[in-house]
Amino acid sequence: MKSLFIFIISFLSIPFSAQSLSETQKLESLCKVWGFLKYYHPRVANGDFEWDQELLKKIDEVDHIRDIDQLNELYFNWINNLGKVDECKKCSKEDKEKVYFLRNFDLSWINDQHLFTEKVSRQLSFIQNNRNLGSNHYVGNGGKKVYFKNENSYGSKFTSKQISLLELFRYWNLVEYFFPYKYLTDQNWNDVLTEMIPKFLSIKNDENYHLTLAELVTKVDDSHAFLYSPLINANLYGRRKVPVEYMYAEGKLVVTKILTNKLNGETPLKKGDVIYDVNGRTISQMVNSLGKYVPASNSWGKITKVKSLFLFSNNDSITVKIERDGQNLSLSTKTYLLKDIVWEKPSAIQKWKFLDADQKTGYVNMGIIEKSDLDDMYRELKSAKSIIFDLRNYPKQTIFPLSRMILPEKSIYYQFNFPETDYLSKFYSAKNTIGRKNPDYYKGNVVVLADENTQSQAETTTMMFKQHPKAKVIGSNTSGANGDIIRFKIADLDTCFTGLGAYYPDGRETQRIGIIPDIVVKPTVKGILEGKDEVLERALEYIKTGF
């Protein structure tokens, strides 16, 4: 017992810095230091170093480090060798005209005494306080939105542990410093790094590389985000499809059309069949399985992005369980390559029309009407007592001219957060106005149809309509992904995430939540089988009854 007591006392007396480090701990710290120096150190941000090569060398060097003292000696010498950082008098002056949003900003790791010695923390803090200002070799400023530049490409094939870690570190730091909704992700962004490092270290082949990258991108919980990988599309989702069209409702798929195929094959499925199981998995289970690699802001956004994949496969056939005429059936149905399926051309849709003979209710399809159509549309519909604007689609940048027609006055409709390029990971807020003083504004009912397909510009347009004194939003929560996107590549694969934060005028979030309708109504299996548009029908009922 005495020996055990002496051992414990001896262990506790060992300086923390002498304790060993795990591989993940070393690489976590390297990711953060490398990214911080890339954007904050004036000479690094100026492009004076081959910064990717610096990282590749440091990955090899930290592999041989065993304790915190050695790690800090590496960082101290590395930072010193980057050259002297001059004092920056402008860095301490705040722009008093800007309202700052700081929920993403966190450089507290610099002072983590369990990882960094005091002298290294002082180095990093000095760089923070005398950071790069103005132009940056890696970041361009396109107005109020940034874009990324001068990033090296290493191809999309798995070549080495070092390159795969570089891509992880690059993406993690892009989110760390430029993603406005980092604070809203389900998983703390630091914990994402801890989780993903071992996964990137275990990559063995191209497919696993792409799937691990897709899993990383999914962690941003943003419906704007994606990773375009033909390898994932072919191997995970499949190249073949059951030749039917369907709609999703209540966790099931309702077949709405049977498509022909060039091989004259027949399918046992019929229009009106309700599919609730595919190859032994419920639709919910398929959403969860595919959703690991498909980023979305929320559960309804996840369904929206994966529902087109449910009947894809690499097998010649799949087994489905269906409901038909009150019976449950199990069927095997063939799949076909997409080139062999005959896709029917959709019938022409009117951009606007009256929904009644008395011309009291107008309808506008916001997904197809263009700026050049607005004068004609409004001239024809402005006499209507109500106009329904269908935003279950993506509009064609009609928000500003339309607001000048239908709104009574100029009003604040959104608050946006923009990246502060002189102090990265900070954002500043500005309220946006829309409309104009207009005594001839549209004085009837403005009814907006919205659902999970109402995303980004469509959500902003919905918020514009809400400024109308007689506006009513009917349907279900919108996508919850709002603000201009930043497109870039990771491992030479196209990707993106939201680049500007977008909020209600009072600062409440729409990201991940969506715009909540005034009257909630969702499609049902019964309604689809009966060929109804239940959201539109509810809008007509509101116009008729007032509730």
mmCIF file with all atom_site columns, N, CA and C in Angstrom, residues 509-544:
data_model
loop_
_atom_site.group_PDB
_atom_site.id
_atom_site.type_symbol
_atom_site.label_atom_id
_atom_site.label_alt_id
_atom_site.label_comp_id
_atom_site.label_asym_id
_atom_site.label_entity_id
_atom_site.label_seq_id
_atom_site.pdbx_PDB_ins_code
_atom_site.Cartn_x
_atom_site.Cartn_y
_atom_site.Cartn_z
_atom_site.occupancy
_atom_site.B_iso_or_equiv
_atom_site.pdbx_formal_charge
_atom_site.auth_seq_id
_atom_site.auth_comp_id
_atom_site.auth_asym_id
_atom_site.auth_atom_id
_atom_site.pdbx_PDB_model_num
ATOM 1   N N  . GLU A 1 509 ? -32.465 32.783 -35.601 1.00 0.00 ? 509 GLU A N  1
ATOM 2   C CA . GLU A 1 509 ? -31.936 31.959 -36.686 1.00 0.00 ? 509 GLU A CA 1
ATOM 3   C C  . GLU A 1 509 ? -33.023 31.423 -37.612 1.00 0.00 ? 509 GLU A C  1
ATOM 4   N N  . THR A 1 510 ? -32.660 31.308 -38.871 1.00 0.00 ? 510 THR A N  1
ATOM 5   C CA . THR A 1 510 ? -33.438 30.509 -39.815 1.00 0.00 ? 510 THR A CA 1
ATOM 6   C C  . THR A 1 510 ? -32.652 29.265 -40.223 1.00 0.00 ? 510 THR A C  1
ATOM 7   N N  . GLN A 1 511 ? -31.314 29.323 -40.117 1.00 0.00 ? 511 GLN A N  1
ATOM 8   C CA . GLN A 1 511 ? -30.479 28.175 -40.458 1.00 0.00 ? 511 GLN A CA 1
ATOM 9   C C  . GLN A 1 511 ? -30.837 26.995 -39.559 1.00 0.00 ? 511 GLN A C  1
ATOM 10  N N  . ARG A 1 512 ? -31.011 25.843 -40.199 1.00 0.00 ? 512 ARG A N  1
ATOM 11  C CA . ARG A 1 512 ? -31.328 24.584 -39.551 1.00 0.00 ? 512 ARG A CA 1
ATOM 12  C C  . ARG A 1 512 ? -32.781 24.508 -39.083 1.00 0.00 ? 512 ARG A C  1
ATOM 13  N N  . ILE A 1 513 ? -33.427 25.659 -38.900 1.00 0.00 ? 513 ILE A N  1
ATOM 14  C CA . ILE A 1 513 ? -34.819 25.678 -38.448 1.00 0.00 ? 513 ILE A CA 1
ATOM 15  C C  . ILE A 1 513 ? -35.749 25.854 -39.639 1.00 0.00 ? 513 ILE A C  1
ATOM 16  N N  . GLY A 1 514 ? -35.354 26.752 -40.536 1.00 0.00 ? 514 GLY A N  1
ATOM 17  C CA . GLY A 1 514 ? -36.205 27.119 -41.645 1.00 0.00 ? 514 GLY A CA 1
ATOM 18  C C  . GLY A 1 514 ? -37.177 28.210 -41.231 1.00 0.00 ? 514 GLY A C  1
ATOM 19  N N  . ILE A 1 515 ? -37.931 28.687 -42.189 1.00 0.00 ? 515 ILE A N  1
ATOM 20  C CA . ILE A 1 515 ? -38.991 29.656 -41.913 1.00 0.00 ? 515 ILE A CA 1
ATOM 21  C C  . ILE A 1 515 ? -40.237 28.868 -41.550 1.00 0.00 ? 515 ILE A C  1
ATOM 22  N N  . ILE A 1 516 ? -40.781 29.153 -40.396 1.00 0.00 ? 516 ILE A N  1
ATOM 23  C CA . ILE A 1 516 ? -41.924 28.393 -39.888 1.00 0.00 ? 516 ILE A CA 1
ATOM 24  C C  . ILE A 1 516 ? -43.209 28.971 -40.484 1.00 0.00 ? 516 ILE A C  1
ATOM 25  N N  . PRO A 1 517 ? -44.009 28.138 -41.135 1.00 0.00 ? 517 PRO A N  1
ATOM 26  C CA . PRO A 1 517 ? -45.227 28.665 -41.778 1.00 0.00 ? 517 PRO A CA 1
ATOM 27  C C  . PRO A 1 517 ? -46.265 29.106 -40.757 1.00 0.00 ? 517 PRO A C  1
ATOM 28  N N  . ASP A 1 518 ? -47.153 29.974 -41.189 1.00 0.00 ? 518 ASP A N  1
ATOM 29  C CA . ASP A 1 518 ? -48.267 30.410 -40.343 1.00 0.00 ? 518 ASP A CA 1
ATOM 30  C C  . ASP A 1 518 ? -49.321 29.309 -40.223 1.00 0.00 ? 518 ASP A C  1
ATOM 31  N N  . ILE A 1 519 ? -49.500 28.570 -41.284 1.00 0.00 ? 519 ILE A N  1
ATOM 32  C CA . ILE A 1 519 ? -50.429 27.431 -41.287 1.00 0.00 ? 519 ILE A CA 1
ATOM 33  C C  . ILE A 1 519 ? -49.652 26.209 -41.769 1.00 0.00 ? 519 ILE A C  1
ATOM 34  N N  . VAL A 1 520 ? -49.580 25.188 -40.926 1.00 0.00 ? 520 VAL A N  1
ATOM 35  C CA . VAL A 1 520 ? -48.780 24.000 -41.263 1.00 0.00 ? 520 VAL A CA 1
ATOM 36  C C  . VAL A 1 520 ? -49.657 22.963 -41.948 1.00 0.00 ? 520 VAL A C  1
ATOM 37  N N  . VAL A 1 521 ? -49.217 22.504 -43.109 1.00 0.00 ? 521 VAL A N  1
ATOM 38  C CA . VAL A 1 521 ? -49.882 21.415 -43.808 1.00 0.00 ? 521 VAL A CA 1
ATOM 39  C C  . VAL A 1 521 ? -48.838 20.683 -44.646 1.00 0.00 ? 521 VAL A C  1
ATOM 40  N N  . LYS A 1 522 ? -48.869 19.348 -44.608 1.00 0.00 ? 522 LYS A N  1
ATOM 41  C CA . LYS A 1 522 ? -47.913 18.538 -45.357 1.00 0.00 ? 522 LYS A CA 1
ATOM 42  C C  . LYS A 1 522 ? -48.670 17.550 -46.235 1.00 0.00 ? 522 LYS A C  1
ATOM 43  N N  . PRO A 1 523 ? -48.077 17.137 -47.349 1.00 0.00 ? 523 PRO A N  1
ATOM 44  C CA . PRO A 1 523 ? -48.709 16.117 -48.180 1.00 0.00 ? 523 PRO A CA 1
ATOM 45  C C  . PRO A 1 523 ? -48.882 14.806 -47.410 1.00 0.00 ? 523 PRO A C  1
ATOM 46  N N  . THR A 1 524 ? -49.961 14.112 -47.680 1.00 0.00 ? 524 THR A N  1
ATOM 47  C CA . THR A 1 524 ? -50.219 12.810 -47.075 1.00 0.00 ? 524 THR A CA 1
ATOM 48  C C  . THR A 1 524 ? -50.256 11.750 -48.172 1.00 0.00 ? 524 THR A C  1
ATOM 49  N N  . VAL A 1 525 ? -50.098 10.501 -47.758 1.00 0.00 ? 525 VAL A N  1
ATOM 50  C CA . VAL A 1 525 ? -50.201 9.397  -48.723 1.00 0.00 ? 525 VAL A CA 1
ATOM 51  C C  . VAL A 1 525 ? -51.582 9.421  -49.371 1.00 0.00 ? 525 VAL A C  1
ATOM 52  N N  . LYS A 1 526 ? -52.611 9.591  -48.563 1.00 0.00 ? 526 LYS A N  1
ATOM 53  C CA . LYS A 1 526 ? -53.994 9.614  -49.080 1.00 0.00 ? 526 LYS A CA 1
ATOM 54  C C  . LYS A 1 526 ? -54.162 10.730 -50.109 1.00 0.00 ? 526 LYS A C  1
ATOM 55  N N  . GLY A 1 527 ? -53.627 11.919 -49.797 1.00 0.00 ? 527 GLY A N  1
ATOM 56  C CA . GLY A 1 527 ? -53.769 13.042 -50.716 1.00 0.00 ? 527 GLY A CA 1
ATOM 57  C C  . GLY A 1 527 ? -53.065 12.801 -52.034 1.00 0.00 ? 527 GLY A C  1
ATOM 58  N N  . ILE A 1 528 ? -51.857 12.220 -51.976 1.00 0.00 ? 528 ILE A N  1
ATOM 59  C CA . ILE A 1 528 ? -51.113 11.936 -53.216 1.00 0.00 ? 528 ILE A CA 1
ATOM 60  C C  . ILE A 1 528 ? -51.864 10.913 -54.051 1.00 0.00 ? 528 ILE A C  1
ATOM 61  N N  . LEU A 1 529 ? -52.405 9.869  -53.393 1.00 0.00 ? 529 LEU A N  1
ATOM 62  C CA . LEU A 1 529 ? -53.153 8.839  -54.127 1.00 0.00 ? 529 LEU A CA 1
ATOM 63  C C  . LEU A 1 529 ? -54.383 9.430  -54.809 1.00 0.00 ? 529 LEU A C  1
ATOM 64  N N  . GLU A 1 530 ? -54.939 10.459 -54.195 1.00 0.00 ? 530 GLU A N  1
ATOM 65  C CA . GLU A 1 530 ? -56.126 11.099 -54.778 1.00 0.00 ? 530 GLU A CA 1
ATOM 66  C C  . GLU A 1 530 ? -55.762 12.219 -55.753 1.00 0.00 ? 530 GLU A C  1
ATOM 67  N N  . GLY A 1 531 ? -54.450 12.419 -55.967 1.00 0.00 ? 531 GLY A N  1
ATOM 68  C CA . GLY A 1 531 ? -54.004 13.415 -56.936 1.00 0.00 ? 531 GLY A CA 1
ATOM 69  C C  . GLY A 1 531 ? -54.166 14.845 -56.465 1.00 0.00 ? 531 GLY A C  1
ATOM 70  N N  . LYS A 1 532 ? -54.170 15.046 -55.156 1.00 0.00 ? 532 LYS A N  1
ATOM 71  C CA . LYS A 1 532 ? -54.392 16.382 -54.612 1.00 0.00 ? 532 LYS A CA 1
ATOM 72  C C  . LYS A 1 532 ? -53.077 17.112 -54.352 1.00 0.00 ? 532 LYS A C  1
ATOM 73  N N  . ASP A 1 533 ? -53.138 18.425 -54.444 1.00 0.00 ? 533 ASP A N  1
ATOM 74  C CA . ASP A 1 533 ? -52.070 19.289 -53.935 1.00 0.00 ? 533 ASP A CA 1
ATOM 75  C C  . ASP A 1 533 ? -52.624 19.871 -52.639 1.00 0.00 ? 533 ASP A C  1
ATOM 76  N N  . GLU A 1 534 ? -52.358 19.204 -51.512 1.00 0.00 ? 534 GLU A N  1
ATOM 77  C CA . GLU A 1 534 ? -52.995 19.554 -50.242 1.00 0.00 ? 534 GLU A CA 1
ATOM 78  C C  . GLU A 1 534 ? -52.556 20.925 -49.719 1.00 0.00 ? 534 GLU A C  1
ATOM 79  N N  . VAL A 1 535 ? -51.348 21.324 -50.053 1.00 0.00 ? 535 VAL A N  1
ATOM 80  C CA . VAL A 1 535 ? -50.874 22.633 -49.615 1.00 0.00 ? 535 VAL A CA 1
ATOM 81  C C  . VAL A 1 535 ? -51.631 23.733 -50.358 1.00 0.00 ? 535 VAL A C  1
ATOM 82  N N  . LEU A 1 536 ? -51.763 23.571 -51.662 1.00 0.00 ? 536 LEU A N  1
ATOM 83  C CA . LEU A 1 536 ? -52.520 24.548 -52.451 1.00 0.00 ? 536 LEU A CA 1
ATOM 84  C C  . LEU A 1 536 ? -53.986 24.564 -52.030 1.00 0.00 ? 536 LEU A C  1
ATOM 85  N N  . GLU A 1 537 ? -54.560 23.391 -51.772 1.00 0.00 ? 537 GLU A N  1
ATOM 86  C CA . GLU A 1 537 ? -55.960 23.330 -51.349 1.00 0.00 ? 537 GLU A CA 1
ATOM 87  C C  . GLU A 1 537 ? -56.169 24.056 -50.022 1.00 0.00 ? 537 GLU A C  1
ATOM 88  N N  . ARG A 1 538 ? -55.188 23.905 -49.121 1.00 0.00 ? 538 ARG A N  1
ATOM 89  C CA . ARG A 1 538 ? -55.308 24.601 -47.822 1.00 0.00 ? 538 ARG A CA 1
ATOM 90  C C  . ARG A 1 538 ? -55.218 26.120 -48.017 1.00 0.00 ? 538 ARG A C  1
ATOM 91  N N  . ALA A 1 539 ? -54.395 26.563 -48.967 1.00 0.00 ? 539 ALA A N  1
ATOM 92  C CA . ALA A 1 539 ? -54.293 27.993 -49.268 1.00 0.00 ? 539 ALA A CA 1
ATOM 93  C C  . ALA A 1 539 ? -55.627 28.525 -49.793 1.00 0.00 ? 539 ALA A C  1
ATOM 94  N N  . LEU A 1 540 ? -56.277 27.760 -50.645 1.00 0.00 ? 540 LEU A N  1
ATOM 95  C CA . LEU A 1 540 ? -57.575 28.188 -51.187 1.00 0.00 ? 540 LEU A CA 1
ATOM 96  C C  . LEU A 1 540 ? -58.631 28.225 -50.092 1.00 0.00 ? 540 LEU A C  1
ATOM 97  N N  . GLU A 1 541 ? -58.542 27.286 -49.160 1.00 0.00 ? 541 GLU A N  1
ATOM 98  C CA . GLU A 1 541 ? -59.473 27.288 -48.032 1.00 0.00 ? 541 GLU A CA 1
ATOM 99  C C  . GLU A 1 541 ? -59.255 28.523 -47.162 1.00 0.00 ? 541 GLU A C  1
ATOM 100 N N  . TYR A 1 542 ? -57.982 28.886 -46.933 1.00 0.00 ? 542 TYR A N  1
ATOM 101 C CA . TYR A 1 542 ? -57.686 30.090 -46.143 1.00 0.00 ? 542 TYR A CA 1
ATOM 102 C C  . TYR A 1 542 ? -58.252 31.340 -46.829 1.00 0.00 ? 542 TYR A C  1
ATOM 103 N N  . ILE A 1 543 ? -58.056 31.427 -48.140 1.00 0.00 ? 543 ILE A N  1
ATOM 104 C CA . ILE A 1 543 ? -58.566 32.587 -48.879 1.00 0.00 ? 543 ILE A CA 1
ATOM 105 C C  . ILE A 1 543 ? -60.089 32.676 -48.760 1.00 0.00 ? 543 ILE A C  1
ATOM 106 N N  . LYS A 1 544 ? -60.723 31.522 -48.761 1.00 0.00 ? 544 LYS A N  1
ATOM 107 C CA . LYS A 1 544 ? -62.200 31.483 -48.710 1.00 0.00 ? 544 LYS A CA 1
ATOM 108 C C  . LYS A 1 544 ? -62.740 31.803 -47.316 1.00 0.00 ? 544 LYS A C  1
#
